[in-house]
Short mmCIF file of C-alpha atoms and ligand atoms in Angstrom, two decimals:
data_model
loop_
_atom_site.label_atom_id
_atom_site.label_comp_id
_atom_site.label_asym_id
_atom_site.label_seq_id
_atom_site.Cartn_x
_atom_site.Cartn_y
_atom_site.Cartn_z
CA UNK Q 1 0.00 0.00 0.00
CA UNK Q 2 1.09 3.71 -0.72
CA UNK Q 3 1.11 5.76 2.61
CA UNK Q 4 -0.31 8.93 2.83
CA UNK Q 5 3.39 10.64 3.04
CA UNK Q 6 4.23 8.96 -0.43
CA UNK Q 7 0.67 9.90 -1.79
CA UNK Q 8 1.20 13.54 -0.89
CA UNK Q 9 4.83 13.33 -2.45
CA UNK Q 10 3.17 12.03 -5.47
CA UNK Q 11 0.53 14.19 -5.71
CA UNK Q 12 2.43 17.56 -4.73
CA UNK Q 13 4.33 16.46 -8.20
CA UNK Q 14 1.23 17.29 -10.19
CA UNK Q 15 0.70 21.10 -10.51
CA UNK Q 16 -2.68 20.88 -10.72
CA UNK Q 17 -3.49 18.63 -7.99
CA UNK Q 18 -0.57 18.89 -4.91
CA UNK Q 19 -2.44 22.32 -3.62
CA UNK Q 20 -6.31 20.85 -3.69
CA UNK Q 21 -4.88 17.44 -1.80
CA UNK Q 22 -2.67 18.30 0.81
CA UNK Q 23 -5.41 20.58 1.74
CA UNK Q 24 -7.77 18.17 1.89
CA UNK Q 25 -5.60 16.01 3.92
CA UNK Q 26 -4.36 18.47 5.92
CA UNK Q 27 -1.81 16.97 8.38
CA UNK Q 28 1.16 18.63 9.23
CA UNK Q 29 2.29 17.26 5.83
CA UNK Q 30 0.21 18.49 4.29
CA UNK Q 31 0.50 21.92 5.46
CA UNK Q 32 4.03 22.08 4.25
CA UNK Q 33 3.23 20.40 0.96
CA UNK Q 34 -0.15 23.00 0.34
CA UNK Q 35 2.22 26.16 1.31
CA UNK Q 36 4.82 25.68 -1.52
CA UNK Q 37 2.87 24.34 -4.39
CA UNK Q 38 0.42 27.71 -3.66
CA UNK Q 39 4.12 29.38 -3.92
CA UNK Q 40 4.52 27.56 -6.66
CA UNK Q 41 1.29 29.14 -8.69
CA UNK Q 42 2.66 31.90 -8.29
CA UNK Q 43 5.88 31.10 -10.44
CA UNK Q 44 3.79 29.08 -13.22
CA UNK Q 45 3.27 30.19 -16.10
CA UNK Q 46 -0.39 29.07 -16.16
CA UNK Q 47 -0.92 30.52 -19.73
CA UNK Q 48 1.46 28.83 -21.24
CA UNK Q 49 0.94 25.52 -19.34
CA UNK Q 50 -2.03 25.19 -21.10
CA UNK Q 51 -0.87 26.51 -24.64
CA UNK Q 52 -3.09 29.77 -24.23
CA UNK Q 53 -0.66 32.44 -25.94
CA UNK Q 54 -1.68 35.69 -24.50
CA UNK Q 55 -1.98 38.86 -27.07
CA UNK Q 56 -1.17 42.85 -27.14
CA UNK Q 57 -4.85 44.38 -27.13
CA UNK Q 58 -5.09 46.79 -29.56
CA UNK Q 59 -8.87 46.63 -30.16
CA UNK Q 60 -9.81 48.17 -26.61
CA UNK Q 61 -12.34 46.99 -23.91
CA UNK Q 62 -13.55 43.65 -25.89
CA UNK Q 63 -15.61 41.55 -23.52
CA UNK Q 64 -14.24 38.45 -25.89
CA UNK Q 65 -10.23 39.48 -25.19
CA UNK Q 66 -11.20 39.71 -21.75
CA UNK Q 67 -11.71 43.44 -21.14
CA UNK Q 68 -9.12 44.97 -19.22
CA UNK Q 69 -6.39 44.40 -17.11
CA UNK Q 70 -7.00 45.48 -13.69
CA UNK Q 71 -5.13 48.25 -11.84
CA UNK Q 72 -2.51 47.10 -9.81
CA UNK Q 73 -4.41 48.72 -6.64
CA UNK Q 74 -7.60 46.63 -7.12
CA UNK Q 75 -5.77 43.58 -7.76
CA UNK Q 76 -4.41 44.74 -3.63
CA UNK Q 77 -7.80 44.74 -2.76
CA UNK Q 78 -9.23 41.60 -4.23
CA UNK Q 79 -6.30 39.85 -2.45
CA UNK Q 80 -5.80 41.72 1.27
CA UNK Q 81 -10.10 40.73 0.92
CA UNK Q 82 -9.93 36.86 0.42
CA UNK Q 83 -8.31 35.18 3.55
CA UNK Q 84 -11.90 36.30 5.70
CA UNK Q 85 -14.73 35.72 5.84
CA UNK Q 86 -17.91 38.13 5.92
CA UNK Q 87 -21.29 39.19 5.59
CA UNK Q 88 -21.93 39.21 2.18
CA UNK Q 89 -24.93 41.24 2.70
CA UNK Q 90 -23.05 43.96 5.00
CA UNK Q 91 -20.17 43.95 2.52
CA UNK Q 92 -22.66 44.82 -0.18
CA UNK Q 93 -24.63 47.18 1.91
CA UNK Q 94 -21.03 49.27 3.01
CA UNK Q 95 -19.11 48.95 -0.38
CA UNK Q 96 -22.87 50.09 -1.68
CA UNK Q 97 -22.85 53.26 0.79
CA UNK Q 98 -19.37 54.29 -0.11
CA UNK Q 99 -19.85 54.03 -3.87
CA UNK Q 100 -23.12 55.90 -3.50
CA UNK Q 101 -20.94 59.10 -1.56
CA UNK Q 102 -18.79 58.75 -4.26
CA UNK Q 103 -21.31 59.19 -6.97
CA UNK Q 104 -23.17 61.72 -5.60
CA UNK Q 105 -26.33 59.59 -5.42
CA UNK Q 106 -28.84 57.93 -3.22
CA UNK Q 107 -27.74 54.63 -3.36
CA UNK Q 108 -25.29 52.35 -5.70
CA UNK Q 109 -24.62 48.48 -5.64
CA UNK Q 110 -22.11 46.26 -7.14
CA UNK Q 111 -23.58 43.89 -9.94
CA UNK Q 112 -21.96 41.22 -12.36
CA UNK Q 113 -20.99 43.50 -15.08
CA UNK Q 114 -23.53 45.91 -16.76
CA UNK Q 115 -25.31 43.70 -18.14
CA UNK Q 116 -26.26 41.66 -14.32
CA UNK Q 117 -27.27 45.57 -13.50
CA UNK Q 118 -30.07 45.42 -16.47
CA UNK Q 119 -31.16 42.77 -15.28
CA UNK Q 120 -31.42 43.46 -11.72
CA UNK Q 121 -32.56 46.69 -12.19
CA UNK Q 122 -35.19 45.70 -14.02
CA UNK Q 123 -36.49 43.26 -12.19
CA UNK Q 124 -36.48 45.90 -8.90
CA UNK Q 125 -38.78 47.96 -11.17
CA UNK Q 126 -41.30 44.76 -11.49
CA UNK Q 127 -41.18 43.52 -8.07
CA UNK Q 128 -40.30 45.84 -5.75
CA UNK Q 129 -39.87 44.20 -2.42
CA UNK Q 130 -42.39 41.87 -3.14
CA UNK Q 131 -41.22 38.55 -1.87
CA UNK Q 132 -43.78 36.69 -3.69
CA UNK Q 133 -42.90 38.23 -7.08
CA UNK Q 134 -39.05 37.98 -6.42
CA UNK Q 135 -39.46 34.07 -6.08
CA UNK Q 136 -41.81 34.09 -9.55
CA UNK Q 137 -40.07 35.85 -11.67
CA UNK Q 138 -39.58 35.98 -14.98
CA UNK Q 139 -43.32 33.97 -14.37
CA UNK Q 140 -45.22 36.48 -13.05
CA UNK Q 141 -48.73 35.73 -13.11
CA UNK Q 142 -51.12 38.60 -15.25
CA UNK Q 143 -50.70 40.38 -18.21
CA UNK Q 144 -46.80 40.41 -19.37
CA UNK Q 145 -44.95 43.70 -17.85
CA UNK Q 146 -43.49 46.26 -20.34
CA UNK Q 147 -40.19 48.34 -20.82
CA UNK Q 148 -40.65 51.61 -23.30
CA UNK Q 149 -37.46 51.50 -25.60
CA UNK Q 150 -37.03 53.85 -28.29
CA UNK Q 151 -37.06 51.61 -31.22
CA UNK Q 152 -33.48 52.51 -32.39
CA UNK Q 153 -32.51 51.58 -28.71
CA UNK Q 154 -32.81 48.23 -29.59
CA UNK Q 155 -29.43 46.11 -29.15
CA UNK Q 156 -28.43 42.95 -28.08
CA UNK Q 157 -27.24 43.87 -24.29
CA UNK Q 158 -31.67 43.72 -24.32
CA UNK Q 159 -31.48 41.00 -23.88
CA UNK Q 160 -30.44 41.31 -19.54
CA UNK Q 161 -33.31 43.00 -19.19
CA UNK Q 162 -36.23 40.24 -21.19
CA UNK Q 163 -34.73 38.39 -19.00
CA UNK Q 164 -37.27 39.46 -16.73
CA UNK Q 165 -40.49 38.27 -18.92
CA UNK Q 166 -41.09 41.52 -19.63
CA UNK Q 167 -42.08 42.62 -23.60
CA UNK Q 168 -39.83 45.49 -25.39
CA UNK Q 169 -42.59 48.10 -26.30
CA UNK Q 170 -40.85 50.16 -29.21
CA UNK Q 171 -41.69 53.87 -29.40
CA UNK Q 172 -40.51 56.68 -31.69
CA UNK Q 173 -41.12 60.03 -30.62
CA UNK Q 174 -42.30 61.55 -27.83
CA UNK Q 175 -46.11 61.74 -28.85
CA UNK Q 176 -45.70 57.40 -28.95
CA UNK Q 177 -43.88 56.92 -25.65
CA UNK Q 178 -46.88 59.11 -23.92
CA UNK Q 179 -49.59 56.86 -25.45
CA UNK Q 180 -47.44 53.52 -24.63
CA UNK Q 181 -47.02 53.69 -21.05
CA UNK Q 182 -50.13 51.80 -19.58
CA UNK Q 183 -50.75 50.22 -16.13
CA UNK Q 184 -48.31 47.45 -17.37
CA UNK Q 185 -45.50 49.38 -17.87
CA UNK Q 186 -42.55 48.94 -15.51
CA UNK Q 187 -40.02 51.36 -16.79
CA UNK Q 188 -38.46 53.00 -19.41
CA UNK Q 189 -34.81 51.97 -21.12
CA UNK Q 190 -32.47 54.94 -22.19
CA UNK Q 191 -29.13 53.42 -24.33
CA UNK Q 192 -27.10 56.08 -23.89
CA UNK Q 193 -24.35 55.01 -27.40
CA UNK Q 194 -27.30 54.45 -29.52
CA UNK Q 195 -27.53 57.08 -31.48
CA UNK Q 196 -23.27 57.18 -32.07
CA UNK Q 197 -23.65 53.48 -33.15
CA UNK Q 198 -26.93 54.08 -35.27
CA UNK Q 199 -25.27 56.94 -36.75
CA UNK Q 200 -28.58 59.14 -35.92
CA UNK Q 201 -29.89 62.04 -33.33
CA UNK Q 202 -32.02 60.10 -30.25
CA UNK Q 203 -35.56 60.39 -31.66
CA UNK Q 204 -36.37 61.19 -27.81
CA UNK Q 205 -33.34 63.41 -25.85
CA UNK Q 206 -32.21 62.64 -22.58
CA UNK Q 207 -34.30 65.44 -20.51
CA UNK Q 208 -37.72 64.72 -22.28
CA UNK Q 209 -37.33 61.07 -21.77
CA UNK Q 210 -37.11 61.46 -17.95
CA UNK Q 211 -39.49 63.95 -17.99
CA UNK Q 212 -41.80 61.95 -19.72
CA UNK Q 213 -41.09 59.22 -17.44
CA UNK Q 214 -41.13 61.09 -14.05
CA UNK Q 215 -44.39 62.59 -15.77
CA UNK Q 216 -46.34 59.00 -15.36
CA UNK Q 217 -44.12 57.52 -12.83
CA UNK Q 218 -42.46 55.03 -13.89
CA UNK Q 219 -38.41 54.58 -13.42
CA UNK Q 220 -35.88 55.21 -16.11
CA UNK Q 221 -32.74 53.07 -16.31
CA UNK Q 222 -29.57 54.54 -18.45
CA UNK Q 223 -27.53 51.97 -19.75
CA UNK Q 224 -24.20 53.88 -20.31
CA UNK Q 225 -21.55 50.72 -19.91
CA UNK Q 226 -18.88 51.57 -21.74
CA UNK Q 227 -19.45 55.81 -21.22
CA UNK Q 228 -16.44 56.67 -19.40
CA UNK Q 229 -13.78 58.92 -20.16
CA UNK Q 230 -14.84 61.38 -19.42
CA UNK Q 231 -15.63 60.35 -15.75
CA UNK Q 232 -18.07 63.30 -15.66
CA UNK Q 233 -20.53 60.83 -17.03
CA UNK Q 234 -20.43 58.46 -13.91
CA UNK Q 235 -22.20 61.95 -12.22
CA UNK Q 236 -24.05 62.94 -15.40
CA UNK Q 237 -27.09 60.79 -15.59
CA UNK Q 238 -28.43 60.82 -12.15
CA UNK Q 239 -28.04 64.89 -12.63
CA UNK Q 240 -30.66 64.52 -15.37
CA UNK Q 241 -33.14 62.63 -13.30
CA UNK Q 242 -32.73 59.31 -14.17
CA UNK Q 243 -33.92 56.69 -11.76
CA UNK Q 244 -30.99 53.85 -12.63
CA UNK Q 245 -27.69 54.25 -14.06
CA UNK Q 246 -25.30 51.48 -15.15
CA UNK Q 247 -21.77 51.20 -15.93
CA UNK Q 248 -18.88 48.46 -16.55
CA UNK Q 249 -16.87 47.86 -13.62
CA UNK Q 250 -13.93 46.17 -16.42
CA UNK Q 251 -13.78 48.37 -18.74
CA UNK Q 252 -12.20 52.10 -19.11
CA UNK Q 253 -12.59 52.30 -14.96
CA UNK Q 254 -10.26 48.70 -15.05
CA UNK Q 255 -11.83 46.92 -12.15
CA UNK Q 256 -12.85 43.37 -12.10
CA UNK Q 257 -14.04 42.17 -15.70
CA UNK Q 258 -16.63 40.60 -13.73
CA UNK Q 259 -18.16 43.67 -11.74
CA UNK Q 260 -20.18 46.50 -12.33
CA UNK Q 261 -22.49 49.41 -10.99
CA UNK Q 262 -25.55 49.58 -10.81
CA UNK Q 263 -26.74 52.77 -8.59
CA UNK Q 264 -29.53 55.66 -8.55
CA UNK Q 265 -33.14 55.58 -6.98
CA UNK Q 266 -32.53 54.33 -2.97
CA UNK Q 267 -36.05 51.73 -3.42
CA UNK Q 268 -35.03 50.54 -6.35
CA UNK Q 269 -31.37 49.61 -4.92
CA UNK Q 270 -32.36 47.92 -2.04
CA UNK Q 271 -35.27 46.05 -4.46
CA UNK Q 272 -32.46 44.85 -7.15
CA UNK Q 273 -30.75 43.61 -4.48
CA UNK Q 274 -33.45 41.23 -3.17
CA UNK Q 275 -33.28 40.23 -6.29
CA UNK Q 276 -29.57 39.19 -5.92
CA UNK Q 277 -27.52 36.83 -4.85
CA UNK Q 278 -27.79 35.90 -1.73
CA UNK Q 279 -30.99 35.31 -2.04
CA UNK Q 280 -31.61 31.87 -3.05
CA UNK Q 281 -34.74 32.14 -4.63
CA UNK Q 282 -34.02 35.11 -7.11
CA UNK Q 283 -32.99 35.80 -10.44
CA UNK Q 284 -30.25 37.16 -9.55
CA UNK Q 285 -28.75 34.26 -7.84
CA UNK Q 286 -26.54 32.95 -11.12
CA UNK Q 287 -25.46 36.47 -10.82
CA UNK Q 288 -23.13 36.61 -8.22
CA UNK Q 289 -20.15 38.45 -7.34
CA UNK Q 290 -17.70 37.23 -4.54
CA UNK Q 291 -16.74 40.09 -1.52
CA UNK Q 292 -13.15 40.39 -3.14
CA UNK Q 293 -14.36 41.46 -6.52
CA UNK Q 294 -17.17 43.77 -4.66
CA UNK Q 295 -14.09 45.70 -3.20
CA UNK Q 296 -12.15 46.05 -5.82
CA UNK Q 297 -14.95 47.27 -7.73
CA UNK Q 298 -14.69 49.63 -4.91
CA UNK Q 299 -11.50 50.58 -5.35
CA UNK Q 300 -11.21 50.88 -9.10
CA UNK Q 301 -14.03 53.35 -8.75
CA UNK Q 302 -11.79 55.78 -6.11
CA UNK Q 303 -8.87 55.17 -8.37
CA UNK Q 304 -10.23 56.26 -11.32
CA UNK Q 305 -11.68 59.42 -9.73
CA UNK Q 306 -8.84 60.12 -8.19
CA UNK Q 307 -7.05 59.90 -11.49
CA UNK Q 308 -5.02 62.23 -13.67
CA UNK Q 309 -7.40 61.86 -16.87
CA UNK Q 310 -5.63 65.00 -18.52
CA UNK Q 311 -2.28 63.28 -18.02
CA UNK Q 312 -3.47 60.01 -19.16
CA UNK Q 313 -5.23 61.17 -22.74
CA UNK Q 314 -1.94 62.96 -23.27
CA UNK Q 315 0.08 59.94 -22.63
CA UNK Q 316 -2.50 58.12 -24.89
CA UNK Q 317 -1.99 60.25 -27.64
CA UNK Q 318 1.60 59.93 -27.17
CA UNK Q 319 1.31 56.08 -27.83
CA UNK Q 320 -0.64 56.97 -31.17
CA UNK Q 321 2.40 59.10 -32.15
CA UNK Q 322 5.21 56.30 -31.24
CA UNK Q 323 3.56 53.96 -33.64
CA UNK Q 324 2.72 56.50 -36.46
CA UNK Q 325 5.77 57.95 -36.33
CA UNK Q 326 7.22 54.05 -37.15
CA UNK Q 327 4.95 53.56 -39.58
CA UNK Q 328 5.68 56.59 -41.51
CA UNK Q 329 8.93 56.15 -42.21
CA UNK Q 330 7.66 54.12 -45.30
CA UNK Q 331 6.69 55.06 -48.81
CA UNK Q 332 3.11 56.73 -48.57
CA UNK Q 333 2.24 55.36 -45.07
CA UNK Q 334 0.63 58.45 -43.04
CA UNK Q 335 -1.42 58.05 -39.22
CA UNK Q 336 -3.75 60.29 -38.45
CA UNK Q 337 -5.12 60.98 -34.63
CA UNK Q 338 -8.24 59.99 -34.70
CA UNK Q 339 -10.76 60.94 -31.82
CA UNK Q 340 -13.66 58.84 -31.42
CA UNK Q 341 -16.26 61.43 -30.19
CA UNK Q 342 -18.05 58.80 -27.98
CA UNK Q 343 -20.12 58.49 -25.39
CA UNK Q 344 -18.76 54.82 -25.92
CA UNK Q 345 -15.30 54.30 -25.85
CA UNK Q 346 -14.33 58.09 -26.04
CA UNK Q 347 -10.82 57.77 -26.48
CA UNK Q 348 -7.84 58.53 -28.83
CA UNK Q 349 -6.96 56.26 -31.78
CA UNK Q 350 -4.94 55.56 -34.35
CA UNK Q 351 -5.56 55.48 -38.03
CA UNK Q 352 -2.85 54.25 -40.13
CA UNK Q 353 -3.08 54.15 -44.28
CA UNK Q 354 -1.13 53.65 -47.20
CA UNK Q 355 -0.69 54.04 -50.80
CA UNK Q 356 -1.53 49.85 -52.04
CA UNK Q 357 0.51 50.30 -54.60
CA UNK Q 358 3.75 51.79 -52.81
CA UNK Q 359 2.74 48.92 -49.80
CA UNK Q 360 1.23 46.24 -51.43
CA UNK Q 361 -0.57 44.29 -48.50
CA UNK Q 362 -4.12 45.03 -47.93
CA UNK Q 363 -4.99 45.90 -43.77
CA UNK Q 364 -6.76 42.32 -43.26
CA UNK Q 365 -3.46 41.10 -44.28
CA UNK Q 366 -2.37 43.13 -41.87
CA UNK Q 367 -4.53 42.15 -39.28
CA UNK Q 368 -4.28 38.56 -39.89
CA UNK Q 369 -0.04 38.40 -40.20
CA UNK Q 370 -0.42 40.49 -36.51
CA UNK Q 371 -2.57 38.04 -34.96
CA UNK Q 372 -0.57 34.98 -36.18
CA UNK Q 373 2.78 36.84 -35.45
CA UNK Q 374 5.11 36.78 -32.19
CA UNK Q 375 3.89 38.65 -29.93
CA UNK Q 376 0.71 38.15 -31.15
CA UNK Q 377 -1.19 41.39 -31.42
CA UNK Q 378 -4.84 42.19 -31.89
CA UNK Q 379 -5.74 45.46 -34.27
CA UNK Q 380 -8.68 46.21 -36.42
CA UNK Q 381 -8.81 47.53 -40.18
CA UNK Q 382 -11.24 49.63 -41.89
CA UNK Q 383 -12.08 50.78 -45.72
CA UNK Q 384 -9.06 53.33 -45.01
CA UNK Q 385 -6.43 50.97 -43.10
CA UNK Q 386 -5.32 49.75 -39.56
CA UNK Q 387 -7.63 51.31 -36.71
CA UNK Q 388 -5.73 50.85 -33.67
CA UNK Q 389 -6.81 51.51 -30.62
CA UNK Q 390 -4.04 51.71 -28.07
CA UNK Q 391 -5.68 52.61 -24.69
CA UNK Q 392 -5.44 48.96 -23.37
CA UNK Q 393 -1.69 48.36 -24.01
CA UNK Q 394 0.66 47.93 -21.65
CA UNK Q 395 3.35 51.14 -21.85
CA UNK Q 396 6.15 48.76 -22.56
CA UNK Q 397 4.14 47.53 -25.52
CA UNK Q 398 3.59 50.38 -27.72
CA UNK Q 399 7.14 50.10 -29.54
CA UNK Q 400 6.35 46.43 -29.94
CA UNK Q 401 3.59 47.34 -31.63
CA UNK Q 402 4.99 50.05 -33.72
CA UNK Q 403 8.00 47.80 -34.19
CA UNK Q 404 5.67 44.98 -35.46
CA UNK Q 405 3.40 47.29 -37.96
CA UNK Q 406 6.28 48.92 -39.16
CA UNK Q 407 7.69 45.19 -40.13
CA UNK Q 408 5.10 43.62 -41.78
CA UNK Q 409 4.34 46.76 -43.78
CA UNK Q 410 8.17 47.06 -44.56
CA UNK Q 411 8.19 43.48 -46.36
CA UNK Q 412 5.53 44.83 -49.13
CA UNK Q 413 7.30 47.73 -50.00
C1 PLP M 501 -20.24 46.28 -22.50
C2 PLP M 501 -21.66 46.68 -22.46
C3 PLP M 501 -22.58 46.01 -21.65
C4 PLP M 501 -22.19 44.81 -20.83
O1 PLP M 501 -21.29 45.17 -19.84
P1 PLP M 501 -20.61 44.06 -18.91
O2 PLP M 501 -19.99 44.88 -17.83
O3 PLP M 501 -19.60 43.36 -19.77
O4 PLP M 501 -21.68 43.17 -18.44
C5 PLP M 501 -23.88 46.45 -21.62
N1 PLP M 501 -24.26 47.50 -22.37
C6 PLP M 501 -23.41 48.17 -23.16
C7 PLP M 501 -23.92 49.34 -23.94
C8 PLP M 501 -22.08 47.79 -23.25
O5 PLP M 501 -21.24 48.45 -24.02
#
């Protein structure tokens, strides 16, 4: 037979499994075995034991490239947070009050991302802190509840809030969304990039469409996720009057990919969160966030207040210059600062083009030779070029990327 000492020798070999059972066993052994294979994780390379080659975002805050990277500050936070335990409902109820100060509002919570805050919000609209409804839903009994959605407000985050049960009633003007609130409507949905992705002027403006709403009572939610820089806009929305405003936790703020906020109207708050995890019974128990990630959502929030954002933009735009400047030492190649105006993703890019028949590779060559290259990098192209978006690089990255463009481009001259 193998003793236990052996086992735990043989065990502790494996990476993967000499942490999980030495704990488990937990003898004096054991304790000595757990402590240095949890060193240990912390000198793998757990990327690269599992062939996953890691890439040089210059796309920005793509959900599928896995947002941001956390600043170093929250990462702190999420780890001087996980070796006690505590109220998850007093956690959520303090981190909640503090965000709330900070925000200038009545009351603010931490959700899974934006899209667990549509979700949550919503369903505080239908159920208030009605016990009976917060175990039914989305089954609510009676006539289906509506949201009012201006009908080029339509998108696919629309999703996290039908997840309720509740039916998208489309509306375009102001005349419609009078005549389509009834006795079943719950609330009214405002998404704040529509009209930059539509390409079009909001049918229905930001003050009429509270007003409207405040008008017959019911609560308006802003979805405005991806709305910051400037951070002016975290304060913006709940100075117009609406009832719910939510925002990414990982993206420009660079807290926990998995976090968000979700604040506004103090009822409504405290509602969404009886829809929430901890509560068994609710639909927002798949939704949960741990107590680590609900502080460093904390804590990326102060931290990006507290920021420089002058500084930073100029540093930004300073990144868009290293690479053009690379670029353009080739025939015809010429970058061009390119600001996109926002409310989404208001930042400074990079647009890169050339003469095809001075450089004769086309940008999804580009693109693709990029991604399949060491390091491997991640750009997009456009009808004029290489869009590059540089405000998720690392600083020590920019000349690799420059270096890299200014390659590939060089070998179809
Ligand atoms: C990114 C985004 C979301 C989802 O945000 P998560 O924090 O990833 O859940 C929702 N709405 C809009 C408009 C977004 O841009």
């Amino acid at each position: 037979m193998i003793s236990r000492k052996k086992m735990l020798k043989i065990l502790a070999g494996f990476p993967l499994f000499g942490g999980i059972a030495a704990a488990k066993i937990g003898d004096a052994d054991a304790q000595t075995a757990s402590t240095s294979s949890v060193s240990a994780v912390a000198e793998r390379d757990l990327f690269e034991e599992l062939g996953i080659e890691t890439l040089i975002n210059g796309r920005g805050t793509l959900t599928f490239l896995s947002g941001s990277l956390m600043q170093p500050e929250v990462v702190k936070a999420i780890k001087s947070t996980s070796d006690e335990f505590a109220n998850l409902y007093e956690v959520q109820d303090k981190v909640g009050r503090r965000i709330a100060e900070l925000l200038n509002c009545e009351a603010a919570m931490v959700t899974s991302g934006a899209a667990g805050a549509l979700t949550l919000g919503t369903a505080a609209t239908i159920t208030g802190t009605d016990e009976e409804k917060i175990k039914k839903l989305p089954n609510l009994p009676g006539p289906r509840r509506e949201v009012i959605i201006q009908k080029r407000h339509r998108y696919s985050y629309d999703h996290a809030v039908r997840n309720t049960g509740i039916r998208m009633v489309e509306v375009e003007s102001a005349a419609e969304m009078e005549e389509a609130i009834n006795d079943r409507t719950v609330m009214s949905l405002f998404f704040n990039a529509a009209a930059q992705f539509g390409g079009f002027e909001h049918s229905i403006g930001h003050e009429e469409f509270v007003a409207i709403s405040r008008k017959h009572d019911i609560p308006s939610f802003i979805d405005a996720a991806a709305d910051v820089p400037p951070p002016e806009n975290l304060f913006k929305y709940i100075e117009i009057g609406f009832d719910l405003v939510t925002f990414s936790g990982g993206k420009a703020i660079r807290g926990p990919q998995s976090a968000g906020l979700l604040y506004g109207r103090n009822d409504l708050i405290e509602a969404a969160k009886l829809n929430h995890n901890p509560h068994s019974n609710s639909i927002g128990r798949g939704m949960k966030v741990n107590k680590e990630e609900i502080f460093g959502m904390m804590v990326a929030l102060e931290s990006y207040l507290e920021r420089d954002h002058e500084q930073q933009w100029e540093e930004w735009v300073g990144w868009t210059e290293t690479i053009a400047e690379e670029a353009e030492t080739l025939p015809s190649v010429s970058g061009e600062l390119k600001v996109n105006e926002g409310p989404a993703n208001h930042f400074p890019d990079l647009q890169l083009s050339w003469d095809q028949s001075q450089v004769g590779i086309s940008p999804e060559e580009v693109v693709k030779k990029l991604k399949e290259g060491k390091p491997r990098i991640e750009i997009s192209s456009n009808d004029e070029g290489l869009y590059i978006t540089v405000v998720m690089m690392k600083p020590e990255q920019v000349d690799i990327v420059a270096r890299r463009i200014r390659e590939v481009l060089e070998q179809a001259v």
